[in-house]
PDB file of C-alpha atoms in Angstrom:
ATOM      1  CA  MET A   1     114.574  33.432 157.420  1.00 50.00           C
ATOM      2  CA  HIS A   2     116.460  36.616 157.719  1.00 51.00           C
ATOM      3  CA  PHE A   3     115.708  39.849 155.912  1.00 52.00           C
ATOM      4  CA  ALA A   4     118.191  42.479 155.066  1.00 54.00           C
ATOM      5  CA  TYR A   5     118.222  45.585 157.181  1.00 53.00           C
ATOM      6  CA  PRO A   6     116.894  48.697 155.511  1.00 55.00           C
ATOM      7  CA  PRO A   7     119.538  50.941 154.132  1.00 59.00           C
ATOM      8  CA  ARG A   8     120.853  53.567 156.416  1.00 59.00           C
ATOM      9  CA  LYS A   9     119.929  57.163 155.840  1.00 55.00           C
ATOM     10  CA  SER A  10     122.692  59.101 154.338  1.00 58.00           C
ATOM     11  CA  SER A  11     124.441  61.416 156.657  1.00 59.00           C
ATOM     12  CA  ASN A  12     124.624  63.872 153.753  1.00 62.00           C
ATOM     13  CA  PRO A  13     120.958  64.712 152.869  1.00 58.00           C
ATOM     14  CA  PRO A  14     120.217  66.288 149.513  1.00 58.00           C
ATOM     15  CA  PRO A  15     119.984  70.076 149.408  1.00 60.00           C
ATOM     16  CA  PHE A  16     116.583  71.743 150.200  1.00 53.00           C
ATOM     17  CA  ARG A  17     114.223  72.026 147.286  1.00 58.00           C
ATOM     18  CA  PRO A  18     110.970  74.083 147.300  1.00 56.00           C
ATOM     19  CA  ARG A  19     107.737  72.167 147.566  1.00 55.00           C
ATOM     20  CA  THR A  20     105.976  71.479 144.343  1.00 53.00           C
ATOM     21  CA  SER A  21     102.486  71.324 145.922  1.00 53.00           C
ATOM     22  CA  ALA A  22      99.778  73.693 144.436  1.00 52.00           C
ATOM     23  CA  LEU A  23      98.197  74.270 147.880  1.00 50.00           C
ATOM     24  CA  PRO A  24      99.597  77.798 148.465  1.00 56.00           C
ATOM     25  CA  THR A  25      98.370  78.909 145.036  1.00 57.00           C
ATOM     26  CA  ILE A  26      94.909  77.587 145.780  1.00 54.00           C
ATOM     27  CA  ARG A  27      94.862  79.386 149.134  1.00 61.00           C
ATOM     28  CA  GLY A  28      95.900  82.649 147.471  1.00 63.00           C
ATOM     29  CA  ARG A  29      93.121  82.422 144.944  1.00 71.00           C
ATOM     30  CA  ARG A  30      90.562  81.721 147.629  1.00 72.00           C
ATOM     31  CA  LEU A  31      91.758  84.710 149.641  1.00 69.00           C
ATOM     32  CA  LYS A  32      91.417  86.991 146.603  1.00 73.00           C
ATOM     33  CA  ALA A  33      87.923  85.652 145.946  1.00 72.00           C
ATOM     34  CA  ILE A  34      86.904  86.275 149.554  1.00 77.00           C
ATOM     35  CA  VAL A  35      88.276  89.830 149.475  1.00 71.00           C
ATOM     36  CA  LEU A  36      86.534  90.590 146.182  1.00 75.00           C
ATOM     37  CA  THR A  37      83.233  89.135 147.461  1.00 80.00           C
ATOM     38  CA  GLY A  38      83.489  91.243 150.594  1.00 73.00           C
ATOM     39  CA  LEU A  39      84.124  94.398 148.589  1.00 75.00           C
ATOM     40  CA  VAL A  40      81.149  93.674 146.343  1.00 73.00           C
ATOM     41  CA  PHE A  41      78.941  93.033 149.390  1.00 74.00           C
ATOM     42  CA  LEU A  42      80.023  96.268 151.099  1.00 77.00           C
ATOM     43  CA  THR A  43      79.453  98.233 147.869  1.00 75.00           C
ATOM     44  CA  LEU A  44      75.957  96.813 147.464  1.00 75.00           C
ATOM     45  CA  LEU A  45      75.186  97.530 151.127  1.00 73.00           C
ATOM     46  CA  TRP A  46      76.343 101.151 150.756  1.00 72.00           C
ATOM     47  CA  LEU A  47      74.271 101.626 147.612  1.00 71.00           C
ATOM     48  CA  PHE A  48      71.208 100.128 149.297  1.00 68.00           C
ATOM     49  CA  GLN A  49      71.522 102.347 152.355  1.00 67.00           C
ATOM     50  CA  ARG A  50      72.086 105.412 150.218  1.00 66.00           C
ATOM     51  CA  GLY A  51      69.017 104.621 148.145  1.00 58.00           C
ATOM     52  CA  GLY A  52      66.978 103.991 151.285  1.00 53.00           C
ATOM     53  CA  ARG A  53      67.958 107.359 152.699  1.00 51.00           C
ATOM     54  CA  SER A  54      66.910 109.133 149.511  1.00 48.00           C
ATOM     55  CA  ARG A  55      63.568 107.323 149.457  1.00 52.00           C
ATOM     56  CA  HIS A  56      62.788 108.140 153.062  1.00 52.00           C
ATOM     57  CA  ALA A  57      64.232 111.643 153.159  1.00 52.00           C
ATOM     58  CA  PRO A  58      61.678 114.357 153.957  1.00 54.00           C
ATOM     59  CA  PRO A  59      60.254 115.969 150.823  1.00 62.00           C
ATOM     60  CA  ALA A  60      61.442 119.402 149.816  1.00 69.00           C
ATOM     61  CA  TYR A  61      58.385 121.530 150.566  1.00 80.00           C
ATOM     62  CA  HIS A  62      57.517 124.400 148.272  1.00 87.00           C
ATOM     63  CA  LYS A  63      58.038 127.791 149.849  1.00 89.00           C
ATOM     64  CA  PRO A  64      55.620 130.413 148.472  1.00 93.00           C
ATOM     65  CA  SER A  65      57.380 133.295 146.744  1.00 94.00           C
ATOM     66  CA  GLY A  66      54.678 135.809 147.693  1.00 94.00           C
ATOM     67  CA  ASN A  67      53.276 136.314 144.201  1.00 95.00           C
ATOM     68  CA  PRO A  68      50.515 137.237 144.764  1.00 97.00           C
ATOM     69  CA  PRO A  69      50.852 138.264 148.405  1.00 98.00           C
ATOM     70  CA  VAL A  70      47.230 137.364 149.203  1.00 98.00           C
ATOM     71  CA  VAL A  71      44.409 135.452 147.559  1.00 98.00           C
ATOM     72  CA  ILE A  72      40.840 136.364 148.523  1.00 98.00           C
ATOM     73  CA  VAL A  73      38.535 133.343 148.523  1.00 98.00           C
ATOM     74  CA  THR A  74      34.743 133.643 148.446  1.00 98.00           C
ATOM     75  CA  VAL A  75      32.195 130.864 147.974  1.00 98.00           C
ATOM     76  CA  PHE A  76      28.875 131.823 146.393  1.00 96.00           C
ATOM     77  CA  ASN A  77      25.520 130.169 146.909  1.00 91.00           C
ATOM     78  CA  GLU A  78      23.889 131.150 143.643  1.00 87.00           C
ATOM     79  CA  GLY A  79      20.601 129.545 144.568  1.00 83.00           C
ATOM     80  CA  LYS A  80      20.263 131.754 147.631  1.00 85.00           C
ATOM     81  CA  TYR A  81      21.068 135.234 146.318  1.00 87.00           C
ATOM     82  CA  GLY A  82      20.325 137.207 143.195  1.00 87.00           C
ATOM     83  CA  LYS A  83      22.865 137.787 140.447  1.00 90.00           C
ATOM     84  CA  GLY A  84      22.971 141.545 141.042  1.00 91.00           C
ATOM     85  CA  TYR A  85      23.978 141.108 144.670  1.00 93.00           C
ATOM     86  CA  LEU A  86      26.625 138.475 143.922  1.00 94.00           C
ATOM     87  CA  ASP A  87      28.085 140.598 141.119  1.00 95.00           C
ATOM     88  CA  MET A  88      28.418 143.482 143.587  1.00 96.00           C
ATOM     89  CA  VAL A  89      30.274 141.241 146.036  1.00 97.00           C
ATOM     90  CA  LYS A  90      32.647 140.143 143.280  1.00 97.00           C
ATOM     91  CA  GLU A  91      33.251 143.738 142.239  1.00 97.00           C
ATOM     92  CA  ASN A  92      34.089 144.600 145.838  1.00 97.00           C
ATOM     93  CA  ARG A  93      36.770 141.904 145.980  1.00 98.00           C
ATOM     94  CA  LEU A  94      38.174 142.630 142.522  1.00 98.00           C
ATOM     95  CA  LYS A  95      38.676 146.340 143.177  1.00 97.00           C
ATOM     96  CA  TYR A  96      40.483 145.667 146.440  1.00 98.00           C
ATOM     97  CA  ALA A  97      42.626 142.913 144.895  1.00 98.00           C
ATOM     98  CA  GLU A  98      43.556 145.092 141.915  1.00 97.00           C
ATOM     99  CA  LYS A  99      44.688 147.898 144.189  1.00 96.00           C
ATOM    100  CA  HIS A 100      47.100 145.673 146.142  1.00 97.00           C
ATOM    101  CA  GLY A 101      48.118 143.124 143.526  1.00 98.00           C
ATOM    102  CA  TYR A 102      46.172 140.309 145.181  1.00 98.00           C
ATOM    103  CA  GLY A 103      44.551 137.295 143.575  1.00 98.00           C
ATOM    104  CA  THR A 104      40.879 136.358 143.790  1.00 98.00           C
ATOM    105  CA  PHE A 105      39.271 132.934 143.800  1.00 98.00           C
ATOM    106  CA  PHE A 106      35.504 132.738 143.327  1.00 98.00           C
ATOM    107  CA  VAL A 107      33.692 129.408 143.323  1.00 98.00           C
ATOM    108  CA  LYS A 108      30.164 128.084 143.777  1.00 96.00           C
ATOM    109  CA  SER A 109      29.241 125.909 146.737  1.00 95.00           C
ATOM    110  CA  SER A 110      27.891 123.361 144.249  1.00 94.00           C
ATOM    111  CA  ASP A 111      31.389 122.919 142.776  1.00 96.00           C
ATOM    112  CA  TYR A 112      32.293 120.509 145.585  1.00 96.00           C
ATOM    113  CA  ASP A 113      30.852 117.154 146.599  1.00 94.00           C
ATOM    114  CA  LEU A 114      30.105 117.553 150.294  1.00 94.00           C
ATOM    115  CA  ARG A 115      28.513 114.102 150.655  1.00 91.00           C
ATOM    116  CA  GLY A 116      25.315 115.494 152.130  1.00 91.00           C
ATOM    117  CA  ALA A 117      26.947 117.952 154.544  1.00 94.00           C
ATOM    118  CA  PRO A 118      25.597 121.524 154.783  1.00 93.00           C
ATOM    119  CA  VAL A 119      26.754 123.816 151.969  1.00 94.00           C
ATOM    120  CA  SER A 120      28.667 126.017 154.410  1.00 95.00           C
ATOM    121  CA  TRP A 121      31.346 123.295 154.523  1.00 96.00           C
ATOM    122  CA  ALA A 122      32.300 124.274 150.963  1.00 97.00           C
ATOM    123  CA  ILE A 123      34.569 127.018 152.314  1.00 97.00           C
ATOM    124  CA  LEU A 124      37.184 124.379 153.203  1.00 98.00           C
ATOM    125  CA  PRO A 125      37.674 122.604 149.865  1.00 98.00           C
ATOM    126  CA  ALA A 126      37.521 126.065 148.292  1.00 98.00           C
ATOM    127  CA  ALA A 127      40.396 127.289 150.476  1.00 98.00           C
ATOM    128  CA  ARG A 128      42.381 124.146 149.722  1.00 97.00           C
ATOM    129  CA  HIS A 129      41.627 124.567 146.007  1.00 98.00           C
ATOM    130  CA  ALA A 130      42.954 128.135 146.162  1.00 98.00           C
ATOM    131  CA  MET A 131      46.223 126.907 147.701  1.00 97.00           C
ATOM    132  CA  THR A 132      46.679 124.574 144.751  1.00 96.00           C
ATOM    133  CA  LYS A 133      45.831 127.211 142.164  1.00 97.00           C
ATOM    134  CA  PHE A 134      48.016 129.873 143.812  1.00 98.00           C
ATOM    135  CA  PRO A 135      50.953 127.920 145.307  1.00 97.00           C
ATOM    136  CA  ASP A 136      53.087 131.070 145.549  1.00 97.00           C
ATOM    137  CA  ALA A 137      50.546 133.152 147.461  1.00 98.00           C
ATOM    138  CA  SER A 138      51.757 134.023 150.955  1.00 98.00           C
ATOM    139  CA  TYR A 139      48.306 134.192 152.525  1.00 98.00           C
ATOM    140  CA  ILE A 140      44.789 132.909 151.896  1.00 98.00           C
ATOM    141  CA  TRP A 141      41.997 135.199 153.095  1.00 98.00           C
ATOM    142  CA  TYR A 142      38.570 133.594 153.192  1.00 98.00           C
ATOM    143  CA  LEU A 143      35.775 136.179 153.258  1.00 98.00           C
ATOM    144  CA  ASP A 144      32.093 135.269 153.403  1.00 97.00           C
ATOM    145  CA  GLN A 145      29.705 136.183 150.580  1.00 96.00           C
ATOM    146  CA  ASN A 146      27.785 138.343 153.081  1.00 95.00           C
ATOM    147  CA  ALA A 147      30.767 140.591 153.756  1.00 97.00           C
ATOM    148  CA  PHE A 148      32.241 143.670 152.082  1.00 98.00           C
ATOM    149  CA  ILE A 149      35.749 145.098 152.190  1.00 98.00           C
ATOM    150  CA  MET A 150      35.330 148.671 153.382  1.00 97.00           C
ATOM    151  CA  ASN A 151      38.816 150.133 153.769  1.00 97.00           C
ATOM    152  CA  PRO A 152      40.961 149.764 150.632  1.00 96.00           C
ATOM    153  CA  LEU A 153      43.986 151.328 152.342  1.00 96.00           C
ATOM    154  CA  LEU A 154      44.571 148.373 154.668  1.00 98.00           C
ATOM    155  CA  LYS A 155      46.690 145.457 153.438  1.00 98.00           C
ATOM    156  CA  ILE A 156      46.311 141.981 154.910  1.00 98.00           C
ATOM    157  CA  GLU A 157      50.042 141.297 155.153  1.00 97.00           C
ATOM    158  CA  GLU A 158      50.571 144.528 157.142  1.00 97.00           C
ATOM    159  CA  HIS A 159      47.259 145.142 158.919  1.00 97.00           C
ATOM    160  CA  VAL A 160      46.888 141.537 160.142  1.00 98.00           C
ATOM    161  CA  MET A 161      49.722 139.105 159.380  1.00 98.00           C
ATOM    162  CA  LYS A 162      52.910 141.053 160.004  1.00 97.00           C
ATOM    163  CA  PRO A 163      54.532 139.362 163.058  1.00 97.00           C
ATOM    164  CA  SER A 164      55.088 142.613 164.950  1.00 97.00           C
ATOM    165  CA  ARG A 165      51.481 143.611 164.263  1.00 97.00           C
ATOM    166  CA  LEU A 166      50.238 140.236 165.494  1.00 97.00           C
ATOM    167  CA  GLU A 167      52.212 140.711 168.689  1.00 96.00           C
ATOM    168  CA  GLU A 168      50.100 143.801 169.315  1.00 96.00           C
ATOM    169  CA  LEU A 169      46.785 142.239 168.318  1.00 97.00           C
ATOM    170  CA  MET A 170      46.805 138.699 169.682  1.00 97.00           C
ATOM    171  CA  ILE A 171      44.325 137.970 172.461  1.00 97.00           C
ATOM    172  CA  LYS A 172      46.289 135.643 174.751  1.00 96.00           C
ATOM    173  CA  ASP A 173      45.211 133.349 177.576  1.00 95.00           C
ATOM    174  CA  HIS A 174      41.600 133.814 176.477  1.00 95.00           C
ATOM    175  CA  PRO A 175      38.828 131.152 176.348  1.00 95.00           C
ATOM    176  CA  VAL A 176      38.641 129.694 172.860  1.00 94.00           C
ATOM    177  CA  VAL A 177      34.864 129.378 173.185  1.00 90.00           C
ATOM    178  CA  PRO A 178      33.410 132.223 175.232  1.00 87.00           C
ATOM    179  CA  PRO A 179      32.644 132.832 177.944  1.00 85.00           C
ATOM    180  CA  ASP A 180      34.266 130.145 180.062  1.00 83.00           C
ATOM    181  CA  SER A 181      35.985 127.451 177.999  1.00 89.00           C
ATOM    182  CA  ILE A 182      38.791 125.856 180.003  1.00 93.00           C
ATOM    183  CA  ILE A 183      40.881 125.736 176.814  1.00 94.00           C
ATOM    184  CA  LYS A 184      42.542 129.093 176.266  1.00 95.00           C
ATOM    185  CA  THR A 185      44.744 130.656 173.630  1.00 96.00           C
ATOM    186  CA  PHE A 186      48.446 130.247 174.348  1.00 95.00           C
ATOM    187  CA  SER A 187      50.003 132.995 176.428  1.00 94.00           C
ATOM    188  CA  HIS A 188      53.525 132.471 175.044  1.00 94.00           C
ATOM    189  CA  LEU A 189      52.703 132.480 171.312  1.00 95.00           C
ATOM    190  CA  LYS A 190      54.857 134.726 169.124  1.00 96.00           C
ATOM    191  CA  GLY A 191      53.781 136.511 165.971  1.00 96.00           C
ATOM    192  CA  HIS A 192      56.112 134.581 163.686  1.00 96.00           C
ATOM    193  CA  ASP A 193      54.621 131.271 164.934  1.00 96.00           C
ATOM    194  CA  VAL A 194      51.073 132.127 163.838  1.00 98.00           C
ATOM    195  CA  ASP A 195      49.623 130.458 160.746  1.00 98.00           C
ATOM    196  CA  PHE A 196      45.887 130.960 161.306  1.00 98.00           C
ATOM    197  CA  VAL A 197      44.138 134.177 162.335  1.00 98.00           C
ATOM    198  CA  LEU A 198      40.444 134.627 163.062  1.00 97.00           C
ATOM    199  CA  THR A 199      38.017 136.352 165.401  1.00 97.00           C
ATOM    200  CA  GLN A 200      35.298 135.595 167.922  1.00 96.00           C
ATOM    201  CA  ASP A 201      31.794 136.977 168.125  1.00 94.00           C
ATOM    202  CA  LYS A 202      29.346 136.695 171.009  1.00 91.00           C
ATOM    203  CA  ASP A 203      28.652 133.030 170.244  1.00 90.00           C
ATOM    204  CA  GLY A 204      32.151 131.683 169.618  1.00 93.00           C
ATOM    205  CA  LEU A 205      34.728 131.389 166.860  1.00 96.00           C
ATOM    206  CA  SER A 206      33.694 132.976 163.580  1.00 95.00           C
ATOM    207  CA  SER A 207      34.578 131.278 160.313  1.00 95.00           C
ATOM    208  CA  SER A 208      33.180 134.060 158.118  1.00 96.00           C
ATOM    209  CA  SER A 209      36.562 135.801 157.788  1.00 98.00           C
ATOM    210  CA  PHE A 210      39.934 134.208 158.487  1.00 98.00           C
ATOM    211  CA  VAL A 211      43.493 134.346 157.167  1.00 98.00           C
ATOM    212  CA  MET A 212      45.923 131.432 156.762  1.00 98.00           C
ATOM    213  CA  LYS A 213      49.600 131.439 155.975  1.00 98.00           C
ATOM    214  CA  ASN A 214      49.949 129.332 152.846  1.00 97.00           C
ATOM    215  CA  GLY A 215      52.074 126.227 153.388  1.00 96.00           C
ATOM    216  CA  GLU A 216      52.185 122.628 154.567  1.00 95.00           C
ATOM    217  CA  TRP A 217      50.654 123.368 157.955  1.00 96.00           C
ATOM    218  CA  ALA A 218      47.667 125.104 156.335  1.00 97.00           C
ATOM    219  CA  LYS A 219      47.080 122.053 154.135  1.00 96.00           C
ATOM    220  CA  PHE A 220      47.200 119.790 157.172  1.00 96.00           C
ATOM    221  CA  PHE A 221      44.823 122.078 159.027  1.00 97.00           C
ATOM    222  CA  ILE A 222      42.252 122.255 156.223  1.00 97.00           C
ATOM    223  CA  GLU A 223      42.324 118.487 155.740  1.00 96.00           C
ATOM    224  CA  THR A 224      41.851 117.977 159.489  1.00 96.00           C
ATOM    225  CA  TRP A 225      38.975 120.451 159.668  1.00 97.00           C
ATOM    226  CA  PHE A 226      37.306 118.907 156.596  1.00 96.00           C
ATOM    227  CA  ASP A 227      37.660 115.335 157.870  1.00 95.00           C
ATOM    228  CA  PRO A 228      34.553 113.259 157.004  1.00 94.00           C
ATOM    229  CA  ILE A 229      34.128 112.272 160.638  1.00 93.00           C
ATOM    230  CA  TYR A 230      33.513 115.902 161.618  1.00 94.00           C
ATOM    231  CA  ARG A 231      31.115 116.425 158.726  1.00 93.00           C
ATOM    232  CA  SER A 232      29.172 113.400 159.950  1.00 91.00           C
ATOM    233  CA  TYR A 233      28.819 114.738 163.501  1.00 90.00           C
ATOM    234  CA  ASN A 234      25.861 116.943 162.535  1.00 87.00           C
ATOM    235  CA  PHE A 235      27.129 119.938 164.509  1.00 91.00           C
ATOM    236  CA  GLN A 236      24.477 122.602 164.983  1.00 90.00           C
ATOM    237  CA  LYS A 237      26.632 125.226 163.264  1.00 91.00           C
ATOM    238  CA  ALA A 238      28.380 122.803 160.929  1.00 94.00           C
ATOM    239  CA  GLU A 239      31.997 123.775 160.178  1.00 96.00           C
ATOM    240  CA  GLN A 240      32.022 126.509 162.833  1.00 95.00           C
ATOM    241  CA  HIS A 241      31.346 124.107 165.700  1.00 95.00           C
ATOM    242  CA  ALA A 242      33.713 121.584 164.125  1.00 96.00           C
ATOM    243  CA  LEU A 243      36.426 124.236 164.260  1.00 97.00           C
ATOM    244  CA  GLU A 244      35.758 124.897 167.932  1.00 95.00           C
ATOM    245  CA  HIS A 245      35.997 121.173 168.577  1.00 94.00           C
ATOM    246  CA  ILE A 246      39.350 120.595 166.879  1.00 95.00           C
ATOM    247  CA  VAL A 247      40.912 123.753 168.293  1.00 95.00           C
ATOM    248  CA  GLN A 248      40.110 122.594 171.814  1.00 93.00           C
ATOM    249  CA  TRP A 249      41.223 119.000 171.277  1.00 92.00           C
ATOM    250  CA  HIS A 250      44.273 119.424 169.041  1.00 93.00           C
ATOM    251  CA  PRO A 251      47.132 121.443 170.595  1.00 93.00           C
ATOM    252  CA  THR A 252      49.025 121.328 167.286  1.00 93.00           C
ATOM    253  CA  ILE A 253      46.290 123.539 165.832  1.00 96.00           C
ATOM    254  CA  LEU A 254      45.824 125.775 168.844  1.00 96.00           C
ATOM    255  CA  ALA A 255      49.611 126.358 168.810  1.00 96.00           C
ATOM    256  CA  LYS A 256      49.315 128.065 165.412  1.00 97.00           C
ATOM    257  CA  LEU A 257      46.113 130.031 166.070  1.00 97.00           C
ATOM    258  CA  ALA A 258      45.763 133.692 166.974  1.00 97.00           C
ATOM    259  CA  LEU A 259      42.569 135.421 167.993  1.00 97.00           C
ATOM    260  CA  VAL A 260      42.453 139.114 167.124  1.00 98.00           C
ATOM    261  CA  PRO A 261      39.846 141.752 168.001  1.00 98.00           C
ATOM    262  CA  GLN A 262      36.764 141.308 165.877  1.00 98.00           C
ATOM    263  CA  ARG A 263      36.888 144.708 164.206  1.00 98.00           C
ATOM    264  CA  ILE A 264      40.368 144.010 162.844  1.00 98.00           C
ATOM    265  CA  LEU A 265      39.065 141.447 160.396  1.00 97.00           C
ATOM    266  CA  ASN A 266      35.362 140.780 160.792  1.00 97.00           C
ATOM    267  CA  SER A 267      33.164 143.659 162.002  1.00 97.00           C
ATOM    268  CA  TYR A 268      29.402 143.018 162.097  1.00 97.00           C
ATOM    269  CA  SER A 269      26.669 145.194 160.692  1.00 95.00           C
ATOM    270  CA  LYS A 270      24.744 144.862 163.964  1.00 92.00           C
ATOM    271  CA  GLU A 271      25.927 144.991 167.533  1.00 92.00           C
ATOM    272  CA  LYS A 272      23.603 142.127 168.369  1.00 90.00           C
ATOM    273  CA  GLY A 273      26.031 139.526 167.029  1.00 89.00           C
ATOM    274  CA  GLY A 274      29.365 141.047 167.998  1.00 94.00           C
ATOM    275  CA  GLN A 275      31.458 144.171 167.594  1.00 96.00           C
ATOM    276  CA  GLU A 276      29.685 146.585 165.297  1.00 96.00           C
ATOM    277  CA  TYR A 277      31.352 148.122 162.249  1.00 97.00           C
ATOM    278  CA  LYS A 278      32.899 151.551 162.584  1.00 97.00           C
ATOM    279  CA  GLU A 279      34.349 153.716 159.856  1.00 95.00           C
ATOM    280  CA  GLY A 280      37.912 152.725 159.070  1.00 96.00           C
ATOM    281  CA  ASP A 281      37.426 149.015 159.761  1.00 98.00           C
ATOM    282  CA  LEU A 282      38.727 146.613 157.113  1.00 98.00           C
ATOM    283  CA  ALA A 283      35.505 144.694 156.438  1.00 98.00           C
ATOM    284  CA  VAL A 284      31.900 144.366 157.514  1.00 98.00           C
ATOM    285  CA  ARG A 285      29.778 141.238 157.587  1.00 97.00           C
ATOM    286  CA  LEU A 286      26.040 141.601 157.122  1.00 95.00           C
ATOM    287  CA  TYR A 287      24.956 139.879 160.301  1.00 92.00           C
ATOM    288  CA  ALA A 288      21.924 137.580 160.137  1.00 85.00           C
ATOM    289  CA  CYS A 289      20.613 139.018 156.884  1.00 86.00           C
ATOM    290  CA  GLY A 290      17.902 136.959 155.227  1.00 76.00           C
ATOM    291  CA  GLU A 291      16.856 135.812 151.799  1.00 68.00           C
ATOM    292  CA  ALA A 292      13.465 137.491 151.844  1.00 64.00           C
ATOM    293  CA  GLY A 293      11.520 140.183 153.684  1.00 62.00           C
ATOM    294  CA  GLU A 294      12.687 143.620 154.767  1.00 67.00           C
ATOM    295  CA  ASP A 295      16.033 142.477 156.144  1.00 77.00           C
ATOM    296  CA  THR A 296      17.526 140.812 153.088  1.00 89.00           C
ATOM    297  CA  CYS A 297      21.255 140.860 152.432  1.00 90.00           C
ATOM    298  CA  GLU A 298      20.655 143.006 149.339  1.00 91.00           C
ATOM    299  CA  THR A 299      18.798 145.589 151.423  1.00 91.00           C
ATOM    300  CA  GLU A 300      21.294 145.483 154.268  1.00 92.00           C
ATOM    301  CA  SER A 301      24.186 145.969 151.859  1.00 94.00           C
ATOM    302  CA  GLN A 302      22.855 149.380 150.826  1.00 93.00           C
ATOM    303  CA  ARG A 303      23.817 150.715 154.257  1.00 93.00           C
ATOM    304  CA  PHE A 304      27.449 150.106 153.338  1.00 95.00           C
ATOM    305  CA  ALA A 305      27.480 151.184 149.705  1.00 93.00           C
ATOM    306  CA  GLN A 306      30.136 153.796 150.555  1.00 94.00           C
ATOM    307  CA  TRP A 307      32.809 151.197 149.806  1.00 95.00           C
ATOM    308  CA  LYS A 308      32.533 152.200 146.137  1.00 92.00           C
ATOM    309  CA  ALA A 309      33.375 155.806 146.904  1.00 91.00           C
ATOM    310  CA  ALA A 310      36.306 154.686 149.049  1.00 88.00           C
ATOM    311  CA  TYR A 311      38.053 153.278 145.959  1.00 83.00           C
ATOM    312  CA  GLN A 312      37.552 156.529 144.072  1.00 81.00           C
ATOM    313  CA  ASP A 313      39.138 158.505 146.900  1.00 72.00           C
ATOM    314  CA  SER A 314      42.058 156.136 147.525  1.00 68.00           C
TER     315      SER A 314
END
């Protein structure tokens, strides 16, 4: 059986006609969808990163305006001293503060829960409390309840804390704990780098009168010094020995510390403990005064009652 041959292709093909397939349209839509998805993804990524940066950005710390320039902090042990004596101490601070436009912050040692630690530790939460109550104060001056301000003409921000004044006063390359501690105050420290100023007596660092520059470093320092682990160490001199410990073991604290001559900030009523008070000194601490007997703080304070007359003359 024979089959017919297929018809020959025409030598004159029909003219070109565009394809009617929907494939290019589908591809175009997919491309648009991919581009839009990518744009949405990149937008979300940018927003996420921007939000992450804002969450992790360093906080804007408050810079004290200097009003008041200084706050004087004193902690009272009302169970140890009579009301008349404590009222005199308060009057001493108030007169000095009024003259220079300073603030005062008086609290009782019983105001703070020290978890069984000696009451002398109360000076630290009191100083931190003062920073919170006076956020715009430039300086915090802690002064012991057994001390009196004697020279109303001297201002803390000029007599002690002015950078150029600190340059003159700082005791550099000196054992932190006398007489022969291997840890010494920095020899290259500049006045504008100092945030914490205190003195030494014959035994070591003295925490009965010190000045701090109000700010974030001071908060860190107080919280470090008041750490429960140090309060649990049962140091012989409580917070004073704790201070000597952290200063020697924490360079970040030593790097902000300046020792000044004792009579600049913390003269003693007796030469036995350190440099003895001389007329013109800023303050005097009643050294080793007792609660009873002939050498009480009330009795010892009468030797320095001239501070009242100093305010009348100034």
